[in-house]
mmCIF file of C-alpha atoms in Angstrom:
data_model
loop_
_atom_site.group_PDB
_atom_site.id
_atom_site.type_symbol
_atom_site.label_atom_id
_atom_site.label_comp_id
_atom_site.label_asym_id
_atom_site.label_seq_id
_atom_site.Cartn_x
_atom_site.Cartn_y
_atom_site.Cartn_z
ATOM 1 C CA UNK Y 1 -0.006 0.069 0.052
ATOM 2 C CA UNK Y 2 1.268 3.255 -1.037
ATOM 3 C CA UNK Y 3 2.183 5.907 1.913
ATOM 4 C CA UNK Y 4 0.500 9.359 1.323
ATOM 5 C CA UNK Y 5 3.121 11.847 2.136
ATOM 6 C CA UNK Y 6 1.810 14.922 4.229
ATOM 7 C CA UNK Y 7 3.310 18.149 2.945
ATOM 8 C CA UNK Y 8 3.104 21.295 5.677
ATOM 9 C CA UNK Y 9 3.189 24.681 3.841
ATOM 10 C CA UNK Y 10 2.053 28.304 4.789
ATOM 11 C CA UNK Y 11 -0.091 30.078 2.229
ATOM 12 C CA UNK Y 12 1.334 32.656 0.402
ATOM 13 C CA UNK Y 13 -1.434 35.052 1.084
ATOM 14 C CA UNK Y 14 -0.618 34.738 4.890
ATOM 15 C CA UNK Y 15 3.044 35.281 4.189
ATOM 16 C CA UNK Y 16 2.127 38.370 2.115
ATOM 17 C CA UNK Y 17 -0.031 39.663 5.050
ATOM 18 C CA UNK Y 18 2.664 39.087 7.708
ATOM 19 C CA UNK Y 19 5.135 40.916 5.739
ATOM 20 C CA UNK Y 20 2.806 44.002 5.214
ATOM 21 C CA UNK Y 21 2.046 44.051 9.025
ATOM 22 C CA UNK Y 22 5.640 44.004 9.829
ATOM 23 C CA UNK Y 23 6.609 46.756 7.196
ATOM 24 C CA UNK Y 24 3.850 48.783 8.431
ATOM 25 C CA UNK Y 25 4.838 48.217 12.141
ATOM 26 C CA UNK Y 26 8.527 49.109 11.201
ATOM 27 C CA UNK Y 27 7.151 52.252 9.251
ATOM 28 C CA UNK Y 28 5.025 53.393 12.238
ATOM 29 C CA UNK Y 29 7.583 52.860 14.769
ATOM 30 C CA UNK Y 30 10.312 54.625 12.597
ATOM 31 C CA UNK Y 31 7.762 57.513 12.279
ATOM 32 C CA UNK Y 32 7.097 57.632 15.817
ATOM 33 C CA UNK Y 33 10.956 57.761 16.612
ATOM 34 C CA UNK Y 34 11.605 60.312 14.109
ATOM 35 C CA UNK Y 35 8.508 62.524 15.312
ATOM 36 C CA UNK Y 36 9.575 62.124 19.068
ATOM 37 C CA UNK Y 37 13.075 63.384 18.070
ATOM 38 C CA UNK Y 38 11.674 66.310 15.922
ATOM 39 C CA UNK Y 39 9.735 67.502 18.875
ATOM 40 C CA UNK Y 40 12.271 66.882 21.386
ATOM 41 C CA UNK Y 41 12.350 69.623 24.021
ATOM 42 C CA UNK Y 42 9.586 71.251 21.986
ATOM 43 C CA UNK Y 43 5.743 71.625 22.160
ATOM 44 C CA UNK Y 44 4.088 68.840 19.896
ATOM 45 C CA UNK Y 45 2.278 69.594 16.861
ATOM 46 C CA UNK Y 46 -1.179 70.872 17.189
ATOM 47 C CA UNK Y 47 -0.893 72.507 20.647
ATOM 48 C CA UNK Y 48 -2.130 76.208 20.715
ATOM 49 C CA UNK Y 49 -3.887 78.558 22.782
ATOM 50 C CA UNK Y 50 -7.013 79.950 20.894
ATOM 51 C CA UNK Y 51 -5.664 81.018 17.576
ATOM 52 C CA UNK Y 52 -1.989 80.979 18.710
ATOM 53 C CA UNK Y 53 -0.213 78.181 17.452
ATOM 54 C CA UNK Y 54 2.818 76.894 19.567
ATOM 55 C CA UNK Y 55 3.815 73.736 17.630
ATOM 56 C CA UNK Y 56 7.458 73.310 17.503
ATOM 57 C CA UNK Y 57 8.280 75.963 19.978
ATOM 58 C CA UNK Y 58 10.445 75.585 22.997
ATOM 59 C CA UNK Y 59 9.101 76.288 26.405
ATOM 60 C CA UNK Y 60 10.966 79.676 26.463
ATOM 61 C CA UNK Y 61 9.764 80.551 23.042
ATOM 62 C CA UNK Y 62 6.156 79.593 24.131
ATOM 63 C CA UNK Y 63 6.239 81.767 27.249
ATOM 64 C CA UNK Y 64 7.223 84.780 25.441
ATOM 65 C CA UNK Y 65 4.495 84.501 22.917
ATOM 66 C CA UNK Y 66 1.803 83.678 25.537
ATOM 67 C CA UNK Y 67 2.889 86.437 27.757
ATOM 68 C CA UNK Y 68 2.636 88.641 24.787
ATOM 69 C CA UNK Y 69 -0.935 87.617 24.218
ATOM 70 C CA UNK Y 70 -1.662 88.096 27.782
ATOM 71 C CA UNK Y 71 -0.398 91.652 28.030
ATOM 72 C CA UNK Y 72 -2.455 92.455 24.680
ATOM 73 C CA UNK Y 73 -5.543 91.594 26.690
ATOM 74 C CA UNK Y 74 -4.298 93.579 29.421
ATOM 75 C CA UNK Y 75 -3.560 96.601 27.446
ATOM 76 C CA UNK Y 76 -6.658 96.494 25.353
ATOM 77 C CA UNK Y 77 -9.102 94.967 27.750
ATOM 78 C CA UNK Y 78 -12.507 93.615 26.378
ATOM 79 C CA UNK Y 79 -15.243 95.771 24.669
ATOM 80 C CA UNK Y 80 -18.855 95.408 25.604
ATOM 81 C CA UNK Y 81 -21.580 97.184 23.692
ATOM 82 C CA UNK Y 82 -25.239 97.749 23.429
ATOM 83 C CA UNK Y 83 -26.368 99.393 20.134
ATOM 84 C CA UNK Y 84 -23.902 102.495 19.826
ATOM 85 C CA UNK Y 85 -22.967 102.426 23.508
ATOM 86 C CA UNK Y 86 -19.401 100.942 24.156
ATOM 87 C CA UNK Y 87 -17.825 100.049 27.489
ATOM 88 C CA UNK Y 88 -14.329 98.724 27.624
ATOM 89 C CA UNK Y 89 -13.672 96.433 30.782
ATOM 90 C CA UNK Y 90 -10.149 96.779 31.856
ATOM 91 C CA UNK Y 91 -8.406 93.655 33.800
ATOM 92 C CA UNK Y 92 -6.841 95.933 36.345
ATOM 93 C CA UNK Y 93 -9.215 98.564 38.191
ATOM 94 C CA UNK Y 94 -7.540 101.289 40.143
ATOM 95 C CA UNK Y 95 -9.542 102.762 43.113
ATOM 96 C CA UNK Y 96 -7.658 105.588 44.583
ATOM 97 C CA UNK Y 97 -4.562 104.365 45.958
ATOM 98 C CA UNK Y 98 -5.124 100.735 45.367
ATOM 99 C CA UNK Y 99 -5.818 98.445 42.357
ATOM 100 C CA UNK Y 100 -7.211 95.044 42.061
ATOM 101 C CA UNK Y 101 -7.193 92.622 39.072
ATOM 102 C CA UNK Y 102 -10.355 91.224 37.495
ATOM 103 C CA UNK Y 103 -8.605 88.470 35.508
ATOM 104 C CA UNK Y 104 -4.992 87.248 35.523
ATOM 105 C CA UNK Y 105 -3.055 84.623 33.544
ATOM 106 C CA UNK Y 106 -0.346 82.532 34.448
ATOM 107 C CA UNK Y 107 1.685 81.990 31.374
ATOM 108 C CA UNK Y 108 4.121 79.438 33.107
ATOM 109 C CA UNK Y 109 1.510 77.026 33.915
ATOM 110 C CA UNK Y 110 -0.213 77.562 30.639
ATOM 111 C CA UNK Y 111 2.964 76.350 28.810
ATOM 112 C CA UNK Y 112 3.800 73.861 31.189
ATOM 113 C CA UNK Y 113 0.478 72.303 30.606
ATOM 114 C CA UNK Y 114 0.566 72.182 26.825
ATOM 115 C CA UNK Y 115 4.255 71.126 26.930
ATOM 116 C CA UNK Y 116 3.092 68.187 28.915
ATOM 117 C CA UNK Y 117 0.714 66.723 26.274
ATOM 118 C CA UNK Y 118 1.756 63.589 25.149
ATOM 119 C CA UNK Y 119 4.502 63.370 27.896
ATOM 120 C CA UNK Y 120 2.826 61.714 30.777
ATOM 121 C CA UNK Y 121 3.950 58.429 32.408
ATOM 122 C CA UNK Y 122 1.193 56.455 30.483
ATOM 123 C CA UNK Y 123 2.416 55.494 27.194
ATOM 124 C CA UNK Y 124 -0.836 54.402 25.812
ATOM 125 C CA UNK Y 125 -2.098 57.876 26.815
ATOM 126 C CA UNK Y 126 0.687 59.511 25.511
ATOM 127 C CA UNK Y 127 -0.001 58.215 21.797
ATOM 128 C CA UNK Y 128 -3.554 58.804 22.213
ATOM 129 C CA UNK Y 129 -2.867 62.477 22.958
ATOM 130 C CA UNK Y 130 -0.395 62.877 20.111
ATOM 131 C CA UNK Y 131 -2.763 61.525 17.623
ATOM 132 C CA UNK Y 132 -5.556 63.941 18.726
ATOM 133 C CA UNK Y 133 -2.961 66.788 18.609
ATOM 134 C CA UNK Y 134 -1.968 65.818 15.261
ATOM 135 C CA UNK Y 135 -5.608 65.430 13.852
ATOM 136 C CA UNK Y 136 -7.466 67.959 15.793
ATOM 137 C CA UNK Y 137 -5.235 70.130 17.766
ATOM 138 C CA UNK Y 138 -5.994 70.933 21.480
ATOM 139 C CA UNK Y 139 -5.603 74.281 23.373
ATOM 140 C CA UNK Y 140 -5.569 72.069 26.565
ATOM 141 C CA UNK Y 141 -6.466 74.319 29.987
ATOM 142 C CA UNK Y 142 -5.503 78.063 30.077
ATOM 143 C CA UNK Y 143 -4.945 78.924 33.531
ATOM 144 C CA UNK Y 144 -6.507 82.025 34.571
ATOM 145 C CA UNK Y 145 -8.629 83.535 37.492
ATOM 146 C CA UNK Y 146 -11.776 85.678 36.859
ATOM 147 C CA UNK Y 147 -13.469 87.670 39.470
ATOM 148 C CA UNK Y 148 -17.042 87.304 38.099
ATOM 149 C CA UNK Y 149 -18.862 89.107 40.707
ATOM 150 C CA UNK Y 150 -16.644 92.273 40.510
ATOM 151 C CA UNK Y 151 -16.758 92.254 36.826
ATOM 152 C CA UNK Y 152 -20.627 92.064 36.790
ATOM 153 C CA UNK Y 153 -20.667 94.838 39.270
ATOM 154 C CA UNK Y 154 -18.661 97.080 37.131
ATOM 155 C CA UNK Y 155 -20.852 96.246 33.939
ATOM 156 C CA UNK Y 156 -24.043 97.095 35.927
ATOM 157 C CA UNK Y 157 -22.664 100.543 37.007
ATOM 158 C CA UNK Y 158 -22.301 101.416 33.468
ATOM 159 C CA UNK Y 159 -25.044 99.537 31.516
ATOM 160 C CA UNK Y 160 -28.000 99.903 33.942
ATOM 161 C CA UNK Y 161 -28.489 103.151 32.519
ATOM 162 C CA UNK Y 162 -30.233 101.582 29.559
ATOM 163 C CA UNK Y 163 -32.317 99.241 31.575
ATOM 164 C CA UNK Y 164 -35.939 99.584 32.703
ATOM 165 C CA UNK Y 165 -36.030 96.997 35.454
ATOM 166 C CA UNK Y 166 -39.150 95.200 36.367
ATOM 167 C CA UNK Y 167 -40.942 96.525 39.504
ATOM 168 C CA UNK Y 168 -42.424 94.434 42.332
ATOM 169 C CA UNK Y 169 -45.763 95.023 43.479
ATOM 170 C CA UNK Y 170 -45.089 97.510 46.717
ATOM 171 C CA UNK Y 171 -46.914 99.142 49.753
ATOM 172 C CA UNK Y 172 -48.357 102.559 48.812
ATOM 173 C CA UNK Y 173 -49.922 104.842 51.332
ATOM 174 C CA UNK Y 174 -53.160 105.952 49.847
ATOM 175 C CA UNK Y 175 -56.373 107.547 51.160
ATOM 176 C CA UNK Y 176 -55.236 107.091 54.660
ATOM 177 C CA UNK Y 177 -54.266 103.327 54.447
ATOM 178 C CA UNK Y 178 -51.838 100.830 52.700
ATOM 179 C CA UNK Y 179 -52.479 99.527 49.235
ATOM 180 C CA UNK Y 180 -50.729 97.324 47.007
ATOM 181 C CA UNK Y 181 -49.274 98.839 43.706
ATOM 182 C CA UNK Y 182 -49.477 96.836 40.389
ATOM 183 C CA UNK Y 183 -46.210 95.000 39.384
ATOM 184 C CA UNK Y 184 -44.449 95.842 36.171
ATOM 185 C CA UNK Y 185 -42.164 93.744 33.684
ATOM 186 C CA UNK Y 186 -39.021 95.492 32.600
ATOM 187 C CA UNK Y 187 -36.012 94.785 30.403
ATOM 188 C CA UNK Y 188 -32.361 94.121 32.045
ATOM 189 C CA UNK Y 189 -29.240 92.896 30.470
ATOM 190 C CA UNK Y 190 -28.119 89.240 30.790
ATOM 191 C CA UNK Y 191 -25.021 89.911 32.688
ATOM 192 C CA UNK Y 192 -24.350 86.224 33.595
ATOM 193 C CA UNK Y 193 -24.568 85.500 30.021
ATOM 194 C CA UNK Y 194 -22.000 88.255 29.135
ATOM 195 C CA UNK Y 195 -19.659 86.955 31.792
ATOM 196 C CA UNK Y 196 -20.009 83.424 30.095
ATOM 197 C CA UNK Y 197 -18.817 84.865 26.740
ATOM 198 C CA UNK Y 198 -16.090 86.747 28.429
ATOM 199 C CA UNK Y 199 -14.940 83.506 30.180
ATOM 200 C CA UNK Y 200 -14.723 81.832 26.912
ATOM 201 C CA UNK Y 201 -12.839 84.817 25.659
ATOM 202 C CA UNK Y 202 -10.195 84.531 28.153
ATOM 203 C CA UNK Y 203 -9.923 80.729 27.839
ATOM 204 C CA UNK Y 204 -8.953 81.692 24.135
ATOM 205 C CA UNK Y 205 -6.854 84.711 25.242
ATOM 206 C CA UNK Y 206 -9.066 86.743 22.770
ATOM 207 C CA UNK Y 207 -10.347 90.159 23.130
ATOM 208 C CA UNK Y 208 -13.494 89.591 20.839
ATOM 209 C CA UNK Y 209 -16.115 92.304 21.404
ATOM 210 C CA UNK Y 210 -19.332 91.077 23.363
ATOM 211 C CA UNK Y 211 -22.925 92.287 23.011
ATOM 212 C CA UNK Y 212 -24.932 93.067 25.764
ATOM 213 C CA UNK Y 213 -28.521 91.431 25.370
ATOM 214 C CA UNK Y 214 -31.758 92.499 27.213
ATOM 215 C CA UNK Y 215 -33.705 89.961 28.721
ATOM 216 C CA UNK Y 216 -37.233 90.294 30.403
ATOM 217 C CA UNK Y 217 -37.121 91.189 33.985
ATOM 218 C CA UNK Y 218 -40.217 89.541 35.423
ATOM 219 C CA UNK Y 219 -41.286 90.803 39.033
ATOM 220 C CA UNK Y 220 -40.861 88.655 41.721
ATOM 221 C CA UNK Y 221 -43.751 89.916 43.926
ATOM 222 C CA UNK Y 222 -47.392 90.393 42.418
ATOM 223 C CA UNK Y 223 -50.170 92.498 43.492
ATOM 224 C CA UNK Y 224 -52.571 89.250 43.677
ATOM 225 C CA UNK Y 225 -50.237 87.420 46.098
ATOM 226 C CA UNK Y 226 -49.127 90.345 48.252
ATOM 227 C CA UNK Y 227 -52.718 91.618 49.125
ATOM 228 C CA UNK Y 228 -52.894 89.808 52.200
ATOM 229 C CA UNK Y 229 -50.151 91.746 53.724
ATOM 230 C CA UNK Y 230 -52.017 95.001 53.957
ATOM 231 C CA UNK Y 231 -53.710 94.152 57.193
ATOM 232 C CA UNK Y 232 -49.995 92.984 58.638
ATOM 233 C CA UNK Y 233 -48.224 96.422 57.452
ATOM 234 C CA UNK Y 234 -51.234 98.506 59.334
ATOM 235 C CA UNK Y 235 -50.426 96.393 62.520
ATOM 236 C CA UNK Y 236 -46.829 97.158 62.489
ATOM 237 C CA UNK Y 237 -47.474 100.841 61.655
ATOM 238 C CA UNK Y 238 -49.657 101.141 64.889
ATOM 239 C CA UNK Y 239 -46.446 100.317 67.050
ATOM 240 C CA UNK Y 240 -44.996 103.774 66.000
ATOM 241 C CA UNK Y 241 -43.118 105.348 67.368
ATOM 242 C CA UNK Y 242 -40.034 103.030 67.153
ATOM 243 C CA UNK Y 243 -37.610 103.668 69.860
ATOM 244 C CA UNK Y 244 -33.964 102.674 69.141
ATOM 245 C CA UNK Y 245 -31.713 102.585 72.600
ATOM 246 C CA UNK Y 246 -28.134 102.995 72.785
ATOM 247 C CA UNK Y 247 -26.359 101.302 75.911
ATOM 248 C CA UNK Y 248 -22.624 101.729 76.588
ATOM 249 C CA UNK Y 249 -21.007 98.545 76.517
ATOM 250 C CA UNK Y 250 -19.862 96.967 79.829
ATOM 251 C CA UNK Y 251 -16.149 96.404 78.456
ATOM 252 C CA UNK Y 252 -16.048 99.987 77.364
ATOM 253 C CA UNK Y 253 -13.557 101.975 79.955
ATOM 254 C CA UNK Y 254 -13.439 105.036 78.277
ATOM 255 C CA UNK Y 255 -14.717 108.485 79.496
ATOM 256 C CA UNK Y 256 -16.504 109.728 76.541
ATOM 257 C CA UNK Y 257 -19.859 111.437 77.111
ATOM 258 C CA UNK Y 258 -22.716 110.604 74.859
ATOM 259 C CA UNK Y 259 -25.365 113.399 74.095
ATOM 260 C CA UNK Y 260 -28.048 111.099 72.670
ATOM 261 C CA UNK Y 261 -29.000 107.563 73.891
ATOM 262 C CA UNK Y 262 -32.475 107.395 72.333
ATOM 263 C CA UNK Y 263 -33.676 108.066 68.773
ATOM 264 C CA UNK Y 264 -37.539 108.018 67.674
ATOM 265 C CA UNK Y 265 -38.803 106.756 64.206
ATOM 266 C CA UNK Y 266 -42.096 108.438 64.003
ATOM 267 C CA UNK Y 267 -45.411 107.016 62.409
ATOM 268 C CA UNK Y 268 -44.549 108.941 58.973
ATOM 269 C CA UNK Y 269 -41.092 107.739 58.846
ATOM 270 C CA UNK Y 270 -41.894 104.081 59.794
ATOM 271 C CA UNK Y 271 -44.502 104.147 57.018
ATOM 272 C CA UNK Y 272 -41.756 104.663 54.413
ATOM 273 C CA UNK Y 273 -39.407 101.899 55.904
ATOM 274 C CA UNK Y 274 -41.984 99.234 55.564
ATOM 275 C CA UNK Y 275 -41.580 97.072 52.499
ATOM 276 C CA UNK Y 276 -42.799 93.732 51.051
ATOM 277 C CA UNK Y 277 -40.045 91.100 50.929
ATOM 278 C CA UNK Y 278 -39.757 87.606 49.699
ATOM 279 C CA UNK Y 279 -37.923 84.635 51.248
ATOM 280 C CA UNK Y 280 -39.622 81.088 51.349
ATOM 281 C CA UNK Y 281 -42.918 83.422 51.493
ATOM 282 C CA UNK Y 282 -44.026 87.056 51.189
ATOM 283 C CA UNK Y 283 -43.633 89.144 54.459
ATOM 284 C CA UNK Y 284 -43.519 92.607 55.751
ATOM 285 C CA UNK Y 285 -40.231 93.794 56.565
ATOM 286 C CA UNK Y 286 -38.087 97.029 56.461
ATOM 287 C CA UNK Y 287 -36.324 98.584 53.548
ATOM 288 C CA UNK Y 288 -32.628 97.783 54.077
ATOM 289 C CA UNK Y 289 -31.332 100.844 52.273
ATOM 290 C CA UNK Y 290 -33.513 103.401 54.032
ATOM 291 C CA UNK Y 291 -32.896 102.062 57.464
ATOM 292 C CA UNK Y 292 -29.029 101.958 56.947
ATOM 293 C CA UNK Y 293 -29.166 105.690 55.801
ATOM 294 C CA UNK Y 294 -30.752 106.495 59.088
ATOM 295 C CA UNK Y 295 -28.435 104.402 61.091
ATOM 296 C CA UNK Y 296 -25.321 106.013 59.484
ATOM 297 C CA UNK Y 297 -26.319 109.210 61.155
ATOM 298 C CA UNK Y 298 -26.721 107.379 64.438
ATOM 299 C CA UNK Y 299 -23.210 105.681 63.917
ATOM 300 C CA UNK Y 300 -21.608 109.327 63.759
ATOM 301 C CA UNK Y 301 -22.921 109.823 67.483
ATOM 302 C CA UNK Y 302 -21.904 106.552 68.914
ATOM 303 C CA UNK Y 303 -19.100 105.206 67.320
ATOM 304 C CA UNK Y 304 -16.038 105.258 69.516
ATOM 305 C CA UNK Y 305 -13.019 103.947 67.957
ATOM 306 C CA UNK Y 306 -10.160 102.224 69.900
ATOM 307 C CA UNK Y 307 -7.361 103.942 71.577
ATOM 308 C CA UNK Y 308 -3.787 102.578 71.497
ATOM 309 C CA UNK Y 309 -1.695 103.019 74.379
ATOM 310 C CA UNK Y 310 1.022 105.808 73.722
ATOM 311 C CA UNK Y 311 3.326 107.720 75.731
ATOM 312 C CA UNK Y 312 6.152 110.351 75.500
ATOM 313 C CA UNK Y 313 9.325 110.562 76.989
ATOM 314 C CA UNK Y 314 11.368 113.525 78.011
ATOM 315 C CA UNK Y 315 14.741 113.590 79.731
ATOM 316 C CA UNK Y 316 14.402 109.891 80.507
ATOM 317 C CA UNK Y 317 11.233 110.012 82.142
ATOM 318 C CA UNK Y 318 7.629 109.416 80.771
ATOM 319 C CA UNK Y 319 5.890 112.628 80.543
ATOM 320 C CA UNK Y 320 2.365 111.760 78.968
ATOM 321 C CA UNK Y 321 0.609 108.661 79.060
ATOM 322 C CA UNK Y 322 -2.506 107.023 77.561
ATOM 323 C CA UNK Y 323 -3.801 103.834 78.209
ATOM 324 C CA UNK Y 324 -5.265 101.387 75.417
ATOM 325 C CA UNK Y 325 -9.223 101.020 75.444
ATOM 326 C CA UNK Y 326 -11.008 99.032 73.336
ATOM 327 C CA UNK Y 327 -13.817 100.953 71.364
ATOM 328 C CA UNK Y 328 -17.032 100.108 69.557
ATOM 329 C CA UNK Y 329 -18.752 100.868 66.327
ATOM 330 C CA UNK Y 330 -22.555 100.543 65.326
ATOM 331 C CA UNK Y 331 -23.071 97.341 63.442
ATOM 332 C CA UNK Y 332 -25.434 98.710 60.734
ATOM 333 C CA UNK Y 333 -26.412 95.196 59.096
ATOM 334 C CA UNK Y 334 -27.292 93.571 62.401
ATOM 335 C CA UNK Y 335 -29.010 96.379 63.867
ATOM 336 C CA UNK Y 336 -31.243 96.729 60.564
ATOM 337 C CA UNK Y 337 -32.158 92.932 61.162
ATOM 338 C CA UNK Y 338 -32.927 93.486 64.729
ATOM 339 C CA UNK Y 339 -35.227 96.163 64.059
ATOM 340 C CA UNK Y 340 -37.015 94.306 61.300
ATOM 341 C CA UNK Y 341 -37.138 91.200 63.612
ATOM 342 C CA UNK Y 342 -38.597 93.226 66.616
ATOM 343 C CA UNK Y 343 -41.371 95.066 64.606
ATOM 344 C CA UNK Y 344 -42.464 92.162 62.747
ATOM 345 C CA UNK Y 345 -41.706 88.880 64.508
ATOM 346 C CA UNK Y 346 -41.731 89.889 68.265
ATOM 347 C CA UNK Y 347 -44.128 92.765 67.970
ATOM 348 C CA UNK Y 348 -41.827 95.291 69.868
ATOM 349 C CA UNK Y 349 -41.520 98.681 69.452
ATOM 350 C CA UNK Y 350 -38.164 99.073 70.831
ATOM 351 C CA UNK Y 351 -34.883 97.953 69.833
ATOM 352 C CA UNK Y 352 -31.300 98.168 71.122
ATOM 353 C CA UNK Y 353 -28.316 99.224 68.906
ATOM 354 C CA UNK Y 354 -26.019 96.146 67.987
ATOM 355 C CA UNK Y 355 -22.405 97.273 68.554
ATOM 356 C CA UNK Y 356 -19.387 95.606 67.482
ATOM 357 C CA UNK Y 357 -15.936 95.762 69.372
ATOM 358 C CA UNK Y 358 -13.131 97.763 67.869
ATOM 359 C CA UNK Y 359 -10.204 96.026 69.577
ATOM 360 C CA UNK Y 360 -7.085 98.236 70.218
ATOM 361 C CA UNK Y 361 -3.754 96.990 68.603
ATOM 362 C CA UNK Y 362 -2.133 97.071 71.837
ATOM 363 C CA UNK Y 363 -3.055 94.770 74.748
ATOM 364 C CA UNK Y 364 -3.220 95.494 78.374
ATOM 365 C CA UNK Y 365 -0.104 93.013 78.912
ATOM 366 C CA UNK Y 366 1.831 94.370 75.942
ATOM 367 C CA UNK Y 367 1.132 98.209 77.346
ATOM 368 C CA UNK Y 368 2.288 97.125 80.965
ATOM 369 C CA UNK Y 369 5.619 95.541 79.293
ATOM 370 C CA UNK Y 370 6.047 98.721 77.265
ATOM 371 C CA UNK Y 371 5.757 100.718 80.583
ATOM 372 C CA UNK Y 372 8.255 98.504 82.428
ATOM 373 C CA UNK Y 373 10.794 98.968 79.493
ATOM 374 C CA UNK Y 374 10.216 102.774 79.534
ATOM 375 C CA UNK Y 375 11.526 102.967 83.214
#
């Protein structure tokens, strides 16, 4: 019986595929090595800040370019506009003898972050990053800080002249009694949206102009829901006059004499102070601004700043000595709250001023030590 000879062989198509695969692998590895060498100590291709392309730049070169772009924003600011009205928001605000920054860049961190793209300890992540950079580019994360509340405040100072804010339903005195006025809708600028656009500008280090857009300002308090508060407002008004008392704090050891210790808020004045407010629900309160204005006048009479110890020496002897004393100042915000609480919650027609201690810079022990050293 003839034997059948078994012949082992590898299909030619498989050999071709293996050869192609190995060839591609060699090409990819070679390309990768050449790419790595090309960008050695340089920022990889595709890295940018906004429209500023930093591909192939060293860290030092990139920092110069990023700093120049940041300086341009500092010098030019960002323009906000409404129709033909323009306002330039500057990054540095001067207030008399001091200044503060609305936004601030850190060019070193920006460049370090871009330089680090594709250079982490994770090899797989590095190649993923490099492919993303090569195909689509990346601006990474621009390191900056923006003071949003302060920026909104400055924009409001200028643009509120073009607004017609909505009006809440309010207490009005008419025909010998309280009535509730009609609410009104208005138009105000969307400051939050403007700041979001500023944020995007700063993220790209661009100073594109930003349009201020109006939105409907709906009242938060309507006449229909506030009608029930008329009786409560009348009841509070019946407690007039409101008496505000000043009591010298026990810790105060000075000799200052105080001309006034009581102030009276008559019916007419209290009528103006009462206001509809909204928390979890509507309630009668006081107008914080009007009360604060009144209390500022009281503060001028009662505020007693702390006194620091001081002495004068003549011919080796102490000729004049002043002991340190803690003082006190009127806490307008807390006193306003106390007035509202006493009138509307506790139904009391009197209130004590809330005082805050004004500590002397030199304590009694330090004063004693100074006295001993002077002898």
